[in-house]
Coordinates of C-alpha atoms in Angstrom, one line a residue:
Chain A
Q1 CA -6.9 15.5 9.1
K2 CA -6.9 11.8 8.3
E3 CA -7.8 9.6 11.3
V4 CA -4.7 7.3 10.8
E5 CA -1.7 8.5 8.9
Q6 CA 1.3 6.6 7.5
N7 CA 4.0 7.6 5.2
S8 CA 3.2 5.8 2.0
G9 CA 6.9 5.3 1.1
P10 CA 8.5 3.4 -0.5
L11 CA 10.9 3.0 2.5
S12 CA 14.1 1.4 1.3
V13 CA 16.2 -0.3 3.9
P14 CA 19.4 -2.4 3.4
E15 CA 19.2 -6.1 4.4
G16 CA 20.2 -6.6 8.0
A17 CA 19.3 -3.1 9.0
I18 CA 16.5 -1.9 11.2
A19 CA 13.3 -0.8 9.4
S20 CA 11.2 1.8 11.3
L21 CA 7.6 2.3 10.4
N22 CA 5.5 5.0 11.9
C23 CA 1.8 5.8 12.4
T24 CA -0.1 8.6 14.0
Y25 CA -3.8 8.7 14.9
S26 CA -6.3 11.3 15.8
D27 CA -8.8 9.6 18.1
R28 CA -7.4 10.2 21.7
V29 CA -9.5 7.4 23.2
S30 CA -8.3 4.7 20.9
Q31 CA -7.2 1.6 22.9
S32 CA -6.1 -1.1 20.5
F33 CA -3.5 -0.8 17.8
F34 CA -2.5 -3.3 15.1
W35 CA 0.2 -3.8 12.5
Y36 CA -0.5 -5.9 9.5
R37 CA 1.7 -7.0 6.7
Q38 CA 0.3 -7.3 3.2
Y39 CA 2.1 -8.8 0.3
S40 CA 1.0 -7.8 -3.2
G41 CA -2.2 -9.5 -4.2
K42 CA -2.7 -11.1 -0.7
S43 CA -4.9 -10.3 2.2
P44 CA -3.4 -8.6 5.3
E45 CA -1.9 -10.7 8.0
L46 CA -1.4 -9.7 11.6
I47 CA 2.1 -8.9 12.7
M48 CA 1.7 -7.3 16.1
S49 CA -1.1 -5.9 18.4
I50 CA -0.4 -3.5 21.2
Y51 CA -2.7 -2.1 23.9
S52 CA -0.5 -0.4 26.5
N53 CA 2.1 2.3 26.4
G54 CA 5.6 1.2 25.9
D55 CA 7.3 -1.5 23.8
K56 CA 6.1 -5.0 22.9
E57 CA 8.6 -7.4 21.3
D58 CA 7.9 -10.5 19.3
G59 CA 10.9 -12.0 17.6
R60 CA 12.4 -9.5 15.2
F61 CA 9.4 -7.2 15.6
T62 CA 8.9 -4.5 18.2
A63 CA 5.8 -2.3 18.5
Q64 CA 6.0 0.9 20.3
L65 CA 3.0 2.9 21.6
N66 CA 2.9 6.4 23.0
K67 CA -0.8 7.4 23.7
A68 CA 0.1 10.9 24.8
S69 CA 1.7 11.6 21.5
Q70 CA -0.9 9.5 19.6
Y71 CA 1.9 7.6 17.9
V72 CA 2.5 3.9 17.3
S73 CA 5.5 2.4 15.5
L74 CA 6.9 -0.9 14.3
L75 CA 10.5 -1.7 14.3
I76 CA 11.8 -4.7 12.2
R77 CA 15.3 -5.8 13.2
D78 CA 17.7 -7.7 10.9
S79 CA 15.5 -6.9 7.9
Q80 CA 15.2 -9.6 5.3
P81 CA 14.1 -9.4 1.7
S82 CA 11.0 -11.4 2.7
D83 CA 10.0 -8.4 4.9
S84 CA 9.4 -6.4 1.7
A85 CA 5.6 -5.7 1.7
T86 CA 3.1 -3.0 2.6
Y87 CA 2.6 -2.5 6.3
L88 CA -0.8 -1.3 7.5
C89 CA -1.4 0.4 10.8
G90 CA -4.9 -0.2 12.3
V91 CA -6.4 1.7 15.2
Y92 CA -9.6 0.7 17.0
S93 CA -11.6 3.9 17.3
S94 CA -14.4 4.8 19.7
A95 CA -16.9 4.2 17.0
S96 CA -16.4 0.5 17.4
K97 CA -14.4 0.0 14.2
I98 CA -10.8 -0.3 13.1
I99 CA -9.5 2.5 10.9
F100 CA -6.5 1.7 8.7
G101 CA -3.9 4.0 7.4
S102 CA -3.0 3.8 3.7
G103 CA 0.0 1.7 4.4
T104 CA 3.8 2.1 4.1
R105 CA 5.5 0.2 1.3
L106 CA 8.8 -1.3 2.6
S107 CA 11.5 -2.5 0.3
I108 CA 14.5 -4.4 1.7
R109 CA 17.5 -4.2 -0.7
P110 CA 20.0 -7.0 -0.7
Chain B
E1 CA -4.7 -20.3 6.8
T2 CA -6.3 -17.9 9.3
G3 CA -9.6 -19.8 9.9
V4 CA -11.6 -17.4 7.8
T5 CA -12.6 -18.6 4.4
Q6 CA -14.2 -16.7 1.5
T7 CA -15.9 -17.7 -1.7
P8 CA -15.6 -17.2 -4.5
R9 CA -12.0 -16.1 -4.7
H10 CA -12.5 -14.3 -8.0
L11 CA -15.7 -12.9 -9.5
V12 CA -16.5 -11.2 -12.8
M13 CA -19.9 -9.7 -13.1
G14 CA -21.9 -7.3 -15.3
M15 CA -23.6 -4.2 -14.0
T16 CA -27.0 -5.8 -14.2
N17 CA -26.0 -9.1 -12.4
K18 CA -26.8 -10.1 -8.8
K19 CA -24.3 -12.1 -6.9
S20 CA -23.3 -12.8 -3.3
L21 CA -20.0 -13.1 -1.5
K22 CA -19.7 -15.6 1.3
C23 CA -17.5 -15.6 4.4
E24 CA -17.2 -18.3 7.0
Q25 CA -15.1 -18.2 10.2
H26 CA -14.1 -21.3 12.1
L27 CA -12.5 -19.4 15.1
G28 CA -15.6 -19.1 17.4
H29 CA -15.5 -15.3 17.1
N30 CA -18.5 -13.1 17.7
A31 CA -17.8 -10.3 15.3
M32 CA -17.5 -10.2 11.5
Y33 CA -16.6 -7.5 9.1
W34 CA -16.6 -6.6 5.4
Y35 CA -13.8 -4.4 4.0
K36 CA -13.2 -3.0 0.5
Q37 CA -9.6 -2.6 -0.7
S38 CA -9.1 -0.6 -3.9
A39 CA -5.8 0.2 -5.5
K40 CA -3.9 3.0 -3.8
K41 CA -6.6 3.5 -1.1
P42 CA -6.7 2.6 2.5
L43 CA -8.7 -0.4 3.6
E44 CA -12.3 0.8 3.9
L45 CA -14.6 -0.7 6.5
M46 CA -18.0 -1.4 5.0
F47 CA -20.0 -3.3 7.6
V48 CA -19.6 -4.7 11.1
Y49 CA -21.7 -7.3 12.9
S50 CA -20.5 -7.4 16.5
L51 CA -22.3 -8.6 19.7
E52 CA -25.5 -8.8 17.7
E53 CA -25.3 -5.2 16.5
R54 CA -24.8 -4.1 13.0
V55 CA -22.6 -1.0 12.3
E56 CA -22.3 0.3 8.8
N57 CA -20.2 2.9 7.1
N58 CA -22.7 5.5 5.8
S59 CA -20.7 6.1 2.7
V60 CA -21.4 2.5 1.4
P61 CA -23.9 2.5 -1.4
S62 CA -27.2 0.6 -1.1
R63 CA -26.2 -1.7 -3.9
F64 CA -24.1 -3.5 -1.2
S65 CA -26.3 -5.4 1.3
P66 CA -24.8 -7.5 4.1
E67 CA -26.4 -10.5 5.8
C68 CA -25.2 -12.2 8.9
P69 CA -27.5 -15.2 9.7
N70 CA -25.3 -16.4 12.6
S71 CA -21.9 -15.6 14.2
S72 CA -20.0 -17.9 11.8
H73 CA -21.4 -16.8 8.4
L74 CA -21.4 -13.5 6.6
F75 CA -22.7 -12.6 3.2
L76 CA -22.4 -9.5 1.0
H77 CA -25.1 -9.3 -1.6
L78 CA -24.3 -7.3 -4.7
H79 CA -26.7 -5.9 -7.3
T80 CA -26.4 -3.3 -10.1
L81 CA -22.8 -2.7 -9.3
Q82 CA -20.6 -0.1 -11.1
P83 CA -17.1 -0.5 -12.6
E84 CA -15.7 1.6 -9.7
D85 CA -16.8 -1.2 -7.3
S86 CA -14.1 -3.4 -8.7
A87 CA -11.8 -4.2 -5.8
L88 CA -10.7 -6.8 -3.3
Y89 CA -13.4 -7.5 -0.8
L90 CA -12.1 -8.8 2.5
C91 CA -13.9 -10.5 5.3
A92 CA -12.5 -10.5 8.9
S93 CA -13.5 -11.7 12.3
S94 CA -12.6 -11.0 15.9
Q95 CA -13.7 -11.8 19.4
D96 CA -15.1 -8.8 21.0
R97 CA -16.2 -8.1 24.6
P98 CA -18.7 -5.4 25.6
G99 CA -16.7 -2.3 26.7
G100 CA -13.4 -4.1 26.3
V101 CA -10.5 -3.4 24.1
M102 CA -10.8 -4.8 20.7
K103 CA -8.9 -7.9 20.0
T104 CA -7.2 -8.9 16.8
Q105 CA -9.0 -9.2 13.5
Y106 CA -8.2 -12.2 11.3
F107 CA -8.7 -11.7 7.6
G108 CA -9.9 -14.1 4.9
P109 CA -8.1 -14.4 1.6
G110 CA -10.5 -12.0 -0.1
T111 CA -12.7 -12.0 -3.2
R112 CA -11.2 -10.2 -6.2
L113 CA -14.2 -8.6 -7.9
L114 CA -14.3 -7.2 -11.4
V115 CA -17.4 -5.3 -12.6
L116 CA -17.6 -4.9 -16.4

């Protein structure tokens, strides 16, 4: 079983709709969770970080964490073409390192 | 601009060459990381320097050698690389506390490496 799993996509969402990106992880003691956006040919950039169960909102982005289910998600409201990118889920494991999923490719269609 | 710089941005080297990648962070962080990103693969953590400890991924070949002279600078020394080592090499930094939850990592722009 992979330590951090994401659906590779591509996930196609119409402009203005809500994009929902999901991530599951295997290390039960993980405490820190991150979502990064990566445009093609560029380095990852932080979108959201979340440490506690529940929702965390920042502008059009909402991160949701459920530690019991070992599940973290990212919702993007009012999706824009500029949101088209690969989204990486990162989980800080008990081995003092961040493990990344393989990323979900998101495509926003006009 | 994240406060993490990397040089060079692009590098082409032969299998017998020796080169070094450099990373510098201007954020006052106490932890620095090297990642490898290959096409269609997850980001792979190679080395961590955090709170004066070094953590390494045991699957990283010895032809990659890190050096962290202080908390602001990180190097990755390369020698006798293979074509499959061609990838984007990313440096990141964070501010860690002993026993605390890990805070956000900030990435540099990366070095695109091609090994011929």
